[in-house]
mmCIF file of C-alpha atoms and ligand atoms in Angstrom:
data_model
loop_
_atom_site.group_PDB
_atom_site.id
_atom_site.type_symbol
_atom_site.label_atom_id
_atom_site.label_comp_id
_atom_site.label_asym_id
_atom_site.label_seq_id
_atom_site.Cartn_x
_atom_site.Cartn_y
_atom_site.Cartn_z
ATOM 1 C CA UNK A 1 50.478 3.802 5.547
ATOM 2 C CA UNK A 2 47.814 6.169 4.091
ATOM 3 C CA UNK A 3 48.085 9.019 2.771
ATOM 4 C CA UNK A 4 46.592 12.102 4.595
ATOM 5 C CA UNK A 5 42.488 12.453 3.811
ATOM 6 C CA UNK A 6 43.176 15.650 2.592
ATOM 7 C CA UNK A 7 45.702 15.035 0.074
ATOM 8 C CA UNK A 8 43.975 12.219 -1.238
ATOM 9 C CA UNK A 9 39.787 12.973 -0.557
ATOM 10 C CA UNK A 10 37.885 9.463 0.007
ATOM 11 C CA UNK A 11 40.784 7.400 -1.163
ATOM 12 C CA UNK A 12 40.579 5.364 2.353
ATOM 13 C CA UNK A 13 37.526 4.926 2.785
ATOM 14 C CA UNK A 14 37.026 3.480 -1.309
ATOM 15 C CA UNK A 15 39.349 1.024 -1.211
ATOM 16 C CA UNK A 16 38.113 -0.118 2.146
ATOM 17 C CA UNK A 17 34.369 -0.141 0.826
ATOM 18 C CA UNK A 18 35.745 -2.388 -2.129
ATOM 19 C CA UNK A 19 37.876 -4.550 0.241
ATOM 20 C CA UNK A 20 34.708 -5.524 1.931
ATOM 21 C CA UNK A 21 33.126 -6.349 -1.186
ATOM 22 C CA UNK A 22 35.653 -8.250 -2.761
ATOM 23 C CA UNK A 23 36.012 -10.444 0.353
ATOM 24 C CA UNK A 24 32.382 -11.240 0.481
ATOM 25 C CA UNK A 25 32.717 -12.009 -3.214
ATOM 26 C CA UNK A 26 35.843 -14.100 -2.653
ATOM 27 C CA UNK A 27 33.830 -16.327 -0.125
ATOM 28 C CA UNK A 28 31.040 -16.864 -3.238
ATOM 29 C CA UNK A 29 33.315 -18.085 -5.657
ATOM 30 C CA UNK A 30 34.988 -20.132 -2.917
ATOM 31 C CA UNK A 31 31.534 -22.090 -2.790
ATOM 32 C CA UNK A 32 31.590 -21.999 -6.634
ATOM 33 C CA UNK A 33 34.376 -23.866 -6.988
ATOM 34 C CA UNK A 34 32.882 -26.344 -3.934
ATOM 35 C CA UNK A 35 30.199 -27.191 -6.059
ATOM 36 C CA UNK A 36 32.481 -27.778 -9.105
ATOM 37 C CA UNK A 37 34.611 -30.430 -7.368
ATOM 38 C CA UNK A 38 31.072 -31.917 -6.128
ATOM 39 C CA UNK A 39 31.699 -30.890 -2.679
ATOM 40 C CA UNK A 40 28.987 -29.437 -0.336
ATOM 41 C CA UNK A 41 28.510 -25.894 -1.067
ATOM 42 C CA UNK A 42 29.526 -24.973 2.755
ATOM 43 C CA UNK A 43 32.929 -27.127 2.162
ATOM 44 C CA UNK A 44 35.360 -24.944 2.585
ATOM 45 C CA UNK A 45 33.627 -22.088 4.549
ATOM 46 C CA UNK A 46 35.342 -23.163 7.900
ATOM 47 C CA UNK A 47 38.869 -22.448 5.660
ATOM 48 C CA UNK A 48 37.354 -18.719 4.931
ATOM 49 C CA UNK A 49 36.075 -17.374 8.048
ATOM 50 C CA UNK A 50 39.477 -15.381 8.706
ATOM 51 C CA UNK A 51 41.551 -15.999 5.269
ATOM 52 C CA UNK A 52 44.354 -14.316 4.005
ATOM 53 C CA UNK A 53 43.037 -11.751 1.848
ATOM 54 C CA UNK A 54 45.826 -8.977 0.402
ATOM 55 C CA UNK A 55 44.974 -5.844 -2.357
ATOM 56 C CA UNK A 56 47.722 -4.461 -3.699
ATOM 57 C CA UNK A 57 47.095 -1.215 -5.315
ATOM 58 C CA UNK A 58 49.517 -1.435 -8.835
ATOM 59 C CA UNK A 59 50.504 1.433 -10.977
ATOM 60 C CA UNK A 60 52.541 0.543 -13.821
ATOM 61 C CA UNK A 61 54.416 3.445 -16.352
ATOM 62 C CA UNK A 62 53.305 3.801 -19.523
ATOM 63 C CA UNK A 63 56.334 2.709 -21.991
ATOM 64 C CA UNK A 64 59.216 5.213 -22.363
ATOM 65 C CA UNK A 65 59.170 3.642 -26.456
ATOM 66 C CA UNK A 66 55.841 2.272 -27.396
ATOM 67 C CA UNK A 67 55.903 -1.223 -27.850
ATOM 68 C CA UNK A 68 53.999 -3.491 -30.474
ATOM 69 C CA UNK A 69 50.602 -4.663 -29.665
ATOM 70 C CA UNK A 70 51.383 -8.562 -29.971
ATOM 71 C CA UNK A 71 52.933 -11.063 -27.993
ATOM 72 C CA UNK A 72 55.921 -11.365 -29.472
ATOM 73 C CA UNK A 73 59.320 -11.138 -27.410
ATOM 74 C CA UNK A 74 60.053 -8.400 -25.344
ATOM 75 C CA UNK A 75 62.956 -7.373 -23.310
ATOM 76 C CA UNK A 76 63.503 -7.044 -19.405
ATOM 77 C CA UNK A 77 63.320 -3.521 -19.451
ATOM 78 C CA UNK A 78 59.561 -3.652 -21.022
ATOM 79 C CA UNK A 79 58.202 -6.415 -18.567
ATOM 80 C CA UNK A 80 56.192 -4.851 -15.556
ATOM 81 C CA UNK A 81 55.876 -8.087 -13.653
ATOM 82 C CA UNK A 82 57.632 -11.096 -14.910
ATOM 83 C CA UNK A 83 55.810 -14.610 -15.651
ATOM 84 C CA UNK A 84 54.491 -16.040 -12.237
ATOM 85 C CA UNK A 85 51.773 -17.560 -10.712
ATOM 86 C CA UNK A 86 49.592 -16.264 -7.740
ATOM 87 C CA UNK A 87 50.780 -18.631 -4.690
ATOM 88 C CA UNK A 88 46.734 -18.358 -2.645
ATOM 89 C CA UNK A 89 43.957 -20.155 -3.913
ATOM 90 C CA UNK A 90 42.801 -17.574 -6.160
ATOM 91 C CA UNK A 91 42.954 -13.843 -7.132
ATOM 92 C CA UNK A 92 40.027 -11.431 -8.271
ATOM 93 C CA UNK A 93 41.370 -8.838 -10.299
ATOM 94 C CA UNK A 94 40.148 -5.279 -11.044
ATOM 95 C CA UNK A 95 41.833 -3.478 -14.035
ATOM 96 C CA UNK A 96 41.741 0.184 -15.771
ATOM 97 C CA UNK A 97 40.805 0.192 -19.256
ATOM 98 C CA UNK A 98 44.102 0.093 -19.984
ATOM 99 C CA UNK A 99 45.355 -3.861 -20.870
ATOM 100 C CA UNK A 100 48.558 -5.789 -19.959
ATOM 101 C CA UNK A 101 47.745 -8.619 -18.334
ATOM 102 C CA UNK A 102 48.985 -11.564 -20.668
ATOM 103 C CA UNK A 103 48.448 -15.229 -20.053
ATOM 104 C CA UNK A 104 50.928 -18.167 -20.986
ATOM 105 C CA UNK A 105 48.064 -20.605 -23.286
ATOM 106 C CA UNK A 106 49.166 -24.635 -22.766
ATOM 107 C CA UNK A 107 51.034 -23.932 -26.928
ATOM 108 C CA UNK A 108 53.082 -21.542 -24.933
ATOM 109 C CA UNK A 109 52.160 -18.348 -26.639
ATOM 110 C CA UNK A 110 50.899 -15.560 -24.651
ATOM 111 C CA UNK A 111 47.409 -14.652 -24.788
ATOM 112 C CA UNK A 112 46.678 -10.387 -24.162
ATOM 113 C CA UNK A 113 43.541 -10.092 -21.524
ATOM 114 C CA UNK A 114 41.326 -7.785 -23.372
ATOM 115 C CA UNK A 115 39.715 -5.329 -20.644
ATOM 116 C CA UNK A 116 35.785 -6.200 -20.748
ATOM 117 C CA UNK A 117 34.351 -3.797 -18.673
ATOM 118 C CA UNK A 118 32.620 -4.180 -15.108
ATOM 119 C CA UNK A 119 34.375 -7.499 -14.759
ATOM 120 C CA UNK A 120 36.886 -8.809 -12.930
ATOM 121 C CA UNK A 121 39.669 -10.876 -13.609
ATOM 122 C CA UNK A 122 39.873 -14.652 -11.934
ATOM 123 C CA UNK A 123 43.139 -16.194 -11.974
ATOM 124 C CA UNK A 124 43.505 -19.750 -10.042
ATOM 125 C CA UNK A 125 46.885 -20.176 -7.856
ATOM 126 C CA UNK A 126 49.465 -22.219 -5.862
ATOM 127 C CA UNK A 127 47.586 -23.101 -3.469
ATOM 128 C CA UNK A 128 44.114 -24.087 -5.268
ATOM 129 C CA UNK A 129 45.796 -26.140 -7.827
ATOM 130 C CA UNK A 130 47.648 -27.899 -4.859
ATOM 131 C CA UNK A 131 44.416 -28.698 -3.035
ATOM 132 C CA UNK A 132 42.609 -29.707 -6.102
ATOM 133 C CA UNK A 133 45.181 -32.113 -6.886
ATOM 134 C CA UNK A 134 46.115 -30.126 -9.904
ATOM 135 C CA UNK A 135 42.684 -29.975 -11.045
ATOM 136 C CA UNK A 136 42.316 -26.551 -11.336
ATOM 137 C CA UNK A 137 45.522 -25.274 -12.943
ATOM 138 C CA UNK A 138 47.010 -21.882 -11.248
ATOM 139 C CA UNK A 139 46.805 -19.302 -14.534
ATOM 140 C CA UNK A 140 50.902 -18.258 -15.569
ATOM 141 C CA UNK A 141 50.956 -14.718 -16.056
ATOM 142 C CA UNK A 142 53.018 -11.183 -16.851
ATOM 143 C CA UNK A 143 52.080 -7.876 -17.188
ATOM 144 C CA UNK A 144 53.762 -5.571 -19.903
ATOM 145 C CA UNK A 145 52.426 -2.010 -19.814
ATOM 146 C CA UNK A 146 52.497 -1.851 -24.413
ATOM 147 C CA UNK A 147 49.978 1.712 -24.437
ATOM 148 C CA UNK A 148 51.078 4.675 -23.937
ATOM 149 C CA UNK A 149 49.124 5.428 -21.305
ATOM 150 C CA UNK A 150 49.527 4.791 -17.606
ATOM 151 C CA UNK A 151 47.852 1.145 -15.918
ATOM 152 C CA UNK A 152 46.396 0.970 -12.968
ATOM 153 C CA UNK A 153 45.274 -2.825 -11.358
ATOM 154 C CA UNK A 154 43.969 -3.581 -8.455
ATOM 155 C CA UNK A 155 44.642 -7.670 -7.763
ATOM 156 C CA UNK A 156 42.875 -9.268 -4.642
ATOM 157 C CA UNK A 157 44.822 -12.331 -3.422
ATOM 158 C CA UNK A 158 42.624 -14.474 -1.611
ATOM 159 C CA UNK A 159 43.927 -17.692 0.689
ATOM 160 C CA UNK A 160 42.343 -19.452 3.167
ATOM 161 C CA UNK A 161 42.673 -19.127 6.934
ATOM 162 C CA UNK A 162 46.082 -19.750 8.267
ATOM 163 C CA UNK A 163 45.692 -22.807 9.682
ATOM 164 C CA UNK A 164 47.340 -26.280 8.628
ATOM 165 C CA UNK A 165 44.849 -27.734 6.261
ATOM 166 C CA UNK A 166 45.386 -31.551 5.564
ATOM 167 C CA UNK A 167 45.868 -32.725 2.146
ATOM 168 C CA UNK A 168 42.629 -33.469 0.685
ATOM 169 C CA UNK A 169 41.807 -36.238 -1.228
ATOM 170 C CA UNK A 170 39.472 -34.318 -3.690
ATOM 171 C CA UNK A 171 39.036 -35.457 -7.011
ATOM 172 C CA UNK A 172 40.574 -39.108 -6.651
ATOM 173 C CA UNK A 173 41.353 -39.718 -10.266
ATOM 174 C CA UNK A 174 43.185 -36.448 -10.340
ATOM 175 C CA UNK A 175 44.824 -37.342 -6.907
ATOM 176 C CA UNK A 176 45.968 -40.404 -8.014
ATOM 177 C CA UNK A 177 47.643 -38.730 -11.339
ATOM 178 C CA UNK A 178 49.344 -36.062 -9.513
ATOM 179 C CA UNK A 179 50.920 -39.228 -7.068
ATOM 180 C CA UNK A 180 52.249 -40.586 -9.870
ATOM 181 C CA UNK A 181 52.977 -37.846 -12.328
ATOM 182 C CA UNK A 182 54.144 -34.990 -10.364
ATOM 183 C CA UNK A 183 55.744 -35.092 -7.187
ATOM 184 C CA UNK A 184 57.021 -31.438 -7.354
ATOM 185 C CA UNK A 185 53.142 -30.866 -6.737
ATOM 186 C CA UNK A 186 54.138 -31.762 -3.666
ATOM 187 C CA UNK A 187 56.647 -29.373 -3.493
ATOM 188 C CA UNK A 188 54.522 -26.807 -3.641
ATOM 189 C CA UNK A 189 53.072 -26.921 -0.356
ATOM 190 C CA UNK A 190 56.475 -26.166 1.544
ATOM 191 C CA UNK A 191 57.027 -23.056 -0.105
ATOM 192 C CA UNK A 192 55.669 -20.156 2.020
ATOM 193 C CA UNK A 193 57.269 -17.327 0.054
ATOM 194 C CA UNK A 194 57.898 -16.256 -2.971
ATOM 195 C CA UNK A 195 58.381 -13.703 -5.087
HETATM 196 O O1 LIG B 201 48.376 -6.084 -12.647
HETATM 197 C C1 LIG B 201 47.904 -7.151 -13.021
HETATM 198 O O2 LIG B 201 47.053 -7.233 -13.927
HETATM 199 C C2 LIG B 201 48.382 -8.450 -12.402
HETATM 200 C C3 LIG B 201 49.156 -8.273 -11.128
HETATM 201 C C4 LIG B 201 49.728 -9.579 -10.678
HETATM 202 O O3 LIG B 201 49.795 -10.540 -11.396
HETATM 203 C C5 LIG B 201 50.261 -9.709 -9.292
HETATM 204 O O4 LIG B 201 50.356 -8.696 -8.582
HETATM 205 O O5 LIG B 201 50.565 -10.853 -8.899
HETATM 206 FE FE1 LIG B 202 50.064 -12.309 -10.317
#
């Protein structure tokens, strides 16, 4: 549901104009990462010619008590969106100046995005990590509003087309590993929702 034009002047038609973009960007980076598993460029351009692709428009409160700039602990209460990964192959985010975005490093601390400006964010997920045989690693991540001012974030999930895609055997040393390392990888490709 929109709101009505006049309430909100252009609204509609901007985020359409930047769906459209993002999409069309989405489909680049999906030949990006092609060429970094050593795949033709075109590989997975069949899988993207009607994906899932889903913006959510985020607004999160600034803090009723300011909270400290660092990583350390926080409660519930503070945590806009608890630790999770993305479940598509990848999302393209678009933030306001304002930070909160914090990564989970392999020590286990929690890294704070710093807002770099006319970029966007790329987080790998679920799905990616599944097909690259846990190549690519899906990015663990929270969002804690710590400013006092309000956040705005505009994530773009991007999966491919709904269609049963067999199990690739990309990246055969990788493949191999995840056989006989992690069979919970596995697990991952029965779950359809989450979160
Ligand atoms: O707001 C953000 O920076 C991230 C949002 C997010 O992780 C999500 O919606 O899954
Ligand atoms: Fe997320």
């Amino acid at each position: 549901m929109w709101p009505e034009e006049e309430d909100l002047p252009g609204f509609y038609e901007a985020v359409k104009e930047y769906y459209a973009e993002v999409l069309d960007l989405a489909r680049h980076l999906f030949r990006l990462f092609a060429l970094s598993l050593n795949l033709p460029e075109d590989y997975f351009d069949p899988m993207t010619t009607h994906p899932g692709g889903i913006a959510r428009l985020l607004y999160y409160p600034p803090p009723k008590h300011p909270l400290s700039g660092d990583s350390s602990p926080t409660v519930d209460a503070q945590i806009g969106l608890g630790a999770h990964s993305d479940y598509e192959c990848f999302t393209l985010l678009l933030t306001s100046t304002t930070p909160g975005l914090e990564i989970l490093k392999p020590s286990g601390q929690w890294h704070i995005a710093s807002h770099l400006p006319d970029s966007l964010i790329v987080n790998v997920a679920d799905f990616l990590m599944r097909w690259s045989n846990g190549l690519y690693k899906s990015t663990v991540h929270r969002v804690i509003n710590r400013s006092n001012e309000p956040r705005y974030s505009v994530p773009f999930f991007f999966s491919s087309r709904s269609t049963t895609i067999p199990l690739l055997k990309l990246c055969q040393r990788a493949y191999r590993k995840a056989r006989r390392v992690n069979g919970s990888l596995y697990a991952l490709a029965n779950i359809s929702l989450r979160g």
